[in-house]
């Protein structure tokens, strides 16, 4: 009897060392070991692999981190879809202008951000290595594409300037047709204190502002071109730019901005290059941080599974060894 109790204690200590039997359950040690030694225990591989405290912290930090970006990306996606549907941009009549619709950027950016964040969020919560590997692969792809994009931006500045001119000219031509383009153009002109693409005369190409137009906007420019679009400092005068294209060049500067937005934007980008570069570094740092968290979590899951499988294998070998030595009755 004493020999059996000693054997129970030894087996229990082996289980405790492997992390498979809590030290506090001494009352159940004899019955548990007896159950094992009588041949009633069968090896079954469990699908649960408990993580250590550090890996658990990384797991929930990764989950919360990606949940935040998932919600943000979903909101951006919802705004983009709402904008497209509100303007009926997906109808057969307006589908040809979809490529120049600024809401398309919100849809694509929101879809990419929410999808990637959902992979990381779900993969971390359920400890799914497949989803986490897809997440890390996507983050690496984004970082590479952003780096290549930065190189391209630096190397083809003249082509980018030409593309910017074309985009702003589209906004001038479709100023009254697309509320989003109108909003963007007004913000650019008011913020940079400019008018038109290269000069205020570019508004002659607009169907409504052209001097041959029969409407009240003929020979005019948008109110965002005005030096002071507010009357008495409070009320916005939407007609302050009407007739501006008829003014002589030495009179027009007292009413509207004459310089185009492309030269002004080039100067603004040059003056704020440091801030733009710092913002890009922050973006890449966020992505690299997500990548490091996911990589560390993958390593923690792999280690936990290895330890778990090793412990199960040692349990099986121990029971098999005891059976071969004739300890089973």
mmCIF file with all atom_site columns, N, CA and C in Angstrom, residues 156-189:
data_model
loop_
_atom_site.group_PDB
_atom_site.id
_atom_site.type_symbol
_atom_site.label_atom_id
_atom_site.label_alt_id
_atom_site.label_comp_id
_atom_site.label_asym_id
_atom_site.label_entity_id
_atom_site.label_seq_id
_atom_site.pdbx_PDB_ins_code
_atom_site.Cartn_x
_atom_site.Cartn_y
_atom_site.Cartn_z
_atom_site.occupancy
_atom_site.B_iso_or_equiv
_atom_site.pdbx_formal_charge
_atom_site.auth_seq_id
_atom_site.auth_comp_id
_atom_site.auth_asym_id
_atom_site.auth_atom_id
_atom_site.pdbx_PDB_model_num
ATOM 1   N N  . UNK A 1 156 ? 8.871   60.569 -60.315 1.00 0.00 ? 156 UNK A N  1
ATOM 2   C CA . UNK A 1 156 ? 8.023   61.032 -61.434 1.00 0.00 ? 156 UNK A CA 1
ATOM 3   C C  . UNK A 1 156 ? 7.205   62.250 -61.002 1.00 0.00 ? 156 UNK A C  1
ATOM 4   N N  . UNK A 1 157 ? 7.870   63.220 -60.438 1.00 0.00 ? 157 UNK A N  1
ATOM 5   C CA . UNK A 1 157 ? 7.170   64.403 -59.944 1.00 0.00 ? 157 UNK A CA 1
ATOM 6   C C  . UNK A 1 157 ? 6.467   65.165 -61.063 1.00 0.00 ? 157 UNK A C  1
ATOM 7   N N  . UNK A 1 158 ? 7.089   65.241 -62.228 1.00 0.00 ? 158 UNK A N  1
ATOM 8   C CA . UNK A 1 158 ? 6.495   66.005 -63.329 1.00 0.00 ? 158 UNK A CA 1
ATOM 9   C C  . UNK A 1 158 ? 5.213   65.339 -63.826 1.00 0.00 ? 158 UNK A C  1
ATOM 10  N N  . UNK A 1 159 ? 5.222   64.008 -63.922 1.00 0.00 ? 159 UNK A N  1
ATOM 11  C CA . UNK A 1 159 ? 4.015   63.307 -64.341 1.00 0.00 ? 159 UNK A CA 1
ATOM 12  C C  . UNK A 1 159 ? 2.899   63.456 -63.315 1.00 0.00 ? 159 UNK A C  1
ATOM 13  N N  . UNK A 1 160 ? 3.271   63.471 -62.036 1.00 0.00 ? 160 UNK A N  1
ATOM 14  C CA . UNK A 1 160 ? 2.267   63.639 -60.989 1.00 0.00 ? 160 UNK A CA 1
ATOM 15  C C  . UNK A 1 160 ? 1.657   65.038 -61.060 1.00 0.00 ? 160 UNK A C  1
ATOM 16  N N  . UNK A 1 161 ? 2.486   66.024 -61.352 1.00 0.00 ? 161 UNK A N  1
ATOM 17  C CA . UNK A 1 161 ? 1.974   67.383 -61.491 1.00 0.00 ? 161 UNK A CA 1
ATOM 18  C C  . UNK A 1 161 ? 0.994   67.466 -62.653 1.00 0.00 ? 161 UNK A C  1
ATOM 19  N N  . UNK A 1 162 ? 1.307   66.784 -63.749 1.00 0.00 ? 162 UNK A N  1
ATOM 20  C CA . UNK A 1 162 ? 0.396   66.775 -64.895 1.00 0.00 ? 162 UNK A CA 1
ATOM 21  C C  . UNK A 1 162 ? -0.916  66.078 -64.542 1.00 0.00 ? 162 UNK A C  1
ATOM 22  N N  . UNK A 1 163 ? -0.830  64.980 -63.793 1.00 0.00 ? 163 UNK A N  1
ATOM 23  C CA . UNK A 1 163 ? -2.043  64.271 -63.372 1.00 0.00 ? 163 UNK A CA 1
ATOM 24  C C  . UNK A 1 163 ? -2.877  65.132 -62.436 1.00 0.00 ? 163 UNK A C  1
ATOM 25  N N  . UNK A 1 164 ? -2.203  65.875 -61.556 1.00 0.00 ? 164 UNK A N  1
ATOM 26  C CA . UNK A 1 164 ? -2.915  66.775 -60.655 1.00 0.00 ? 164 UNK A CA 1
ATOM 27  C C  . UNK A 1 164 ? -3.627  67.871 -61.436 1.00 0.00 ? 164 UNK A C  1
ATOM 28  N N  . UNK A 1 165 ? -2.970  68.396 -62.455 1.00 0.00 ? 165 UNK A N  1
ATOM 29  C CA . UNK A 1 165 ? -3.607  69.413 -63.293 1.00 0.00 ? 165 UNK A CA 1
ATOM 30  C C  . UNK A 1 165 ? -4.844  68.857 -63.983 1.00 0.00 ? 165 UNK A C  1
ATOM 31  N N  . UNK A 1 166 ? -4.735  67.635 -64.492 1.00 0.00 ? 166 UNK A N  1
ATOM 32  C CA . UNK A 1 166 ? -5.885  67.012 -65.157 1.00 0.00 ? 166 UNK A CA 1
ATOM 33  C C  . UNK A 1 166 ? -7.034  66.791 -64.177 1.00 0.00 ? 166 UNK A C  1
ATOM 34  N N  . UNK A 1 167 ? -6.700  66.357 -62.959 1.00 0.00 ? 167 UNK A N  1
ATOM 35  C CA . UNK A 1 167 ? -7.739  66.095 -61.959 1.00 0.00 ? 167 UNK A CA 1
ATOM 36  C C  . UNK A 1 167 ? -8.458  67.378 -61.557 1.00 0.00 ? 167 UNK A C  1
ATOM 37  N N  . UNK A 1 168 ? -7.689  68.444 -61.351 1.00 0.00 ? 168 UNK A N  1
ATOM 38  C CA . UNK A 1 168 ? -8.312  69.716 -60.991 1.00 0.00 ? 168 UNK A CA 1
ATOM 39  C C  . UNK A 1 168 ? -9.128  70.286 -62.143 1.00 0.00 ? 168 UNK A C  1
ATOM 40  N N  . UNK A 1 169 ? -8.673  70.038 -63.362 1.00 0.00 ? 169 UNK A N  1
ATOM 41  C CA . UNK A 1 169 ? -9.444  70.516 -64.510 1.00 0.00 ? 169 UNK A CA 1
ATOM 42  C C  . UNK A 1 169 ? -10.780 69.778 -64.606 1.00 0.00 ? 169 UNK A C  1
ATOM 43  N N  . UNK A 1 170 ? -10.773 68.490 -64.277 1.00 0.00 ? 170 UNK A N  1
ATOM 44  C CA . UNK A 1 170 ? -12.035 67.738 -64.226 1.00 0.00 ? 170 UNK A CA 1
ATOM 45  C C  . UNK A 1 170 ? -12.961 68.343 -63.177 1.00 0.00 ? 170 UNK A C  1
ATOM 46  N N  . UNK A 1 171 ? -12.391 68.722 -62.026 1.00 0.00 ? 171 UNK A N  1
ATOM 47  C CA . UNK A 1 171 ? -13.194 69.348 -60.976 1.00 0.00 ? 171 UNK A CA 1
ATOM 48  C C  . UNK A 1 171 ? -13.765 70.685 -61.437 1.00 0.00 ? 171 UNK A C  1
ATOM 49  N N  . UNK A 1 172 ? -13.005 71.429 -62.232 1.00 0.00 ? 172 UNK A N  1
ATOM 50  C CA . UNK A 1 172 ? -13.500 72.700 -62.768 1.00 0.00 ? 172 UNK A CA 1
ATOM 51  C C  . UNK A 1 172 ? -14.644 72.456 -63.747 1.00 0.00 ? 172 UNK A C  1
ATOM 52  N N  . UNK A 1 173 ? -14.466 71.492 -64.632 1.00 0.00 ? 173 UNK A N  1
ATOM 53  C CA . UNK A 1 173 ? -15.487 71.210 -65.646 1.00 0.00 ? 173 UNK A CA 1
ATOM 54  C C  . UNK A 1 173 ? -16.775 70.674 -65.031 1.00 0.00 ? 173 UNK A C  1
ATOM 55  N N  . UNK A 1 174 ? -16.669 69.862 -63.976 1.00 0.00 ? 174 UNK A N  1
ATOM 56  C CA . UNK A 1 174 ? -17.838 69.220 -63.373 1.00 0.00 ? 174 UNK A CA 1
ATOM 57  C C  . UNK A 1 174 ? -18.192 69.859 -62.033 1.00 0.00 ? 174 UNK A C  1
ATOM 58  N N  . UNK A 1 175 ? -17.870 71.113 -61.878 1.00 0.00 ? 175 UNK A N  1
ATOM 59  C CA . UNK A 1 175 ? -18.051 71.800 -60.593 1.00 0.00 ? 175 UNK A CA 1
ATOM 60  C C  . UNK A 1 175 ? -19.509 71.772 -60.129 1.00 0.00 ? 175 UNK A C  1
ATOM 61  N N  . UNK A 1 176 ? -20.436 72.044 -61.010 1.00 0.00 ? 176 UNK A N  1
ATOM 62  C CA . UNK A 1 176 ? -21.852 72.065 -60.632 1.00 0.00 ? 176 UNK A CA 1
ATOM 63  C C  . UNK A 1 176 ? -22.500 70.681 -60.670 1.00 0.00 ? 176 UNK A C  1
ATOM 64  N N  . UNK A 1 177 ? -21.831 69.702 -61.267 1.00 0.00 ? 177 UNK A N  1
ATOM 65  C CA . UNK A 1 177 ? -22.442 68.383 -61.444 1.00 0.00 ? 177 UNK A CA 1
ATOM 66  C C  . UNK A 1 177 ? -22.164 67.428 -60.289 1.00 0.00 ? 177 UNK A C  1
ATOM 67  N N  . UNK A 1 178 ? -21.063 67.597 -59.604 1.00 0.00 ? 178 UNK A N  1
ATOM 68  C CA . UNK A 1 178 ? -20.669 66.675 -58.538 1.00 0.00 ? 178 UNK A CA 1
ATOM 69  C C  . UNK A 1 178 ? -20.454 67.460 -57.243 1.00 0.00 ? 178 UNK A C  1
ATOM 70  N N  . UNK A 1 179 ? -21.318 67.264 -56.244 1.00 0.00 ? 179 UNK A N  1
ATOM 71  C CA . UNK A 1 179 ? -21.173 68.011 -54.980 1.00 0.00 ? 179 UNK A CA 1
ATOM 72  C C  . UNK A 1 179 ? -19.843 67.763 -54.281 1.00 0.00 ? 179 UNK A C  1
ATOM 73  N N  . UNK A 1 180 ? -19.307 66.545 -54.403 1.00 0.00 ? 180 UNK A N  1
ATOM 74  C CA . UNK A 1 180 ? -18.035 66.242 -53.744 1.00 0.00 ? 180 UNK A CA 1
ATOM 75  C C  . UNK A 1 180 ? -16.884 66.990 -54.403 1.00 0.00 ? 180 UNK A C  1
ATOM 76  N N  . UNK A 1 181 ? -16.860 66.988 -55.736 1.00 0.00 ? 181 UNK A N  1
ATOM 77  C CA . UNK A 1 181 ? -15.823 67.740 -56.449 1.00 0.00 ? 181 UNK A CA 1
ATOM 78  C C  . UNK A 1 181 ? -15.957 69.235 -56.168 1.00 0.00 ? 181 UNK A C  1
ATOM 79  N N  . UNK A 1 182 ? -17.180 69.702 -56.072 1.00 0.00 ? 182 UNK A N  1
ATOM 80  C CA . UNK A 1 182 ? -17.400 71.110 -55.743 1.00 0.00 ? 182 UNK A CA 1
ATOM 81  C C  . UNK A 1 182 ? -16.862 71.438 -54.353 1.00 0.00 ? 182 UNK A C  1
ATOM 82  N N  . UNK A 1 183 ? -17.136 70.563 -53.398 1.00 0.00 ? 183 UNK A N  1
ATOM 83  C CA . UNK A 1 183 ? -16.649 70.777 -52.032 1.00 0.00 ? 183 UNK A CA 1
ATOM 84  C C  . UNK A 1 183 ? -15.121 70.769 -51.988 1.00 0.00 ? 183 UNK A C  1
ATOM 85  N N  . UNK A 1 184 ? -14.511 69.789 -52.668 1.00 0.00 ? 184 UNK A N  1
ATOM 86  C CA . UNK A 1 184 ? -13.047 69.686 -52.666 1.00 0.00 ? 184 UNK A CA 1
ATOM 87  C C  . UNK A 1 184 ? -12.422 70.910 -53.327 1.00 0.00 ? 184 UNK A C  1
ATOM 88  N N  . UNK A 1 185 ? -12.986 71.327 -54.455 1.00 0.00 ? 185 UNK A N  1
ATOM 89  C CA . UNK A 1 185 ? -12.434 72.485 -55.166 1.00 0.00 ? 185 UNK A CA 1
ATOM 90  C C  . UNK A 1 185 ? -12.569 73.756 -54.332 1.00 0.00 ? 185 UNK A C  1
ATOM 91  N N  . UNK A 1 186 ? -13.702 73.915 -53.670 1.00 0.00 ? 186 UNK A N  1
ATOM 92  C CA . UNK A 1 186 ? -13.886 75.096 -52.822 1.00 0.00 ? 186 UNK A CA 1
ATOM 93  C C  . UNK A 1 186 ? -12.906 75.106 -51.657 1.00 0.00 ? 186 UNK A C  1
ATOM 94  N N  . UNK A 1 187 ? -12.685 73.939 -51.058 1.00 0.00 ? 187 UNK A N  1
ATOM 95  C CA . UNK A 1 187 ? -11.757 73.858 -49.934 1.00 0.00 ? 187 UNK A CA 1
ATOM 96  C C  . UNK A 1 187 ? -10.322 74.159 -50.376 1.00 0.00 ? 187 UNK A C  1
ATOM 97  N N  . UNK A 1 188 ? -9.947  73.647 -51.552 1.00 0.00 ? 188 UNK A N  1
ATOM 98  C CA . UNK A 1 188 ? -8.595  73.902 -52.064 1.00 0.00 ? 188 UNK A CA 1
ATOM 99  C C  . UNK A 1 188 ? -8.407  75.385 -52.357 1.00 0.00 ? 188 UNK A C  1
ATOM 100 N N  . UNK A 1 189 ? -9.387  75.991 -53.033 1.00 0.00 ? 189 UNK A N  1
ATOM 101 C CA . UNK A 1 189 ? -9.263  77.402 -53.418 1.00 0.00 ? 189 UNK A CA 1
ATOM 102 C C  . UNK A 1 189 ? -9.274  78.312 -52.191 1.00 0.00 ? 189 UNK A C  1
#
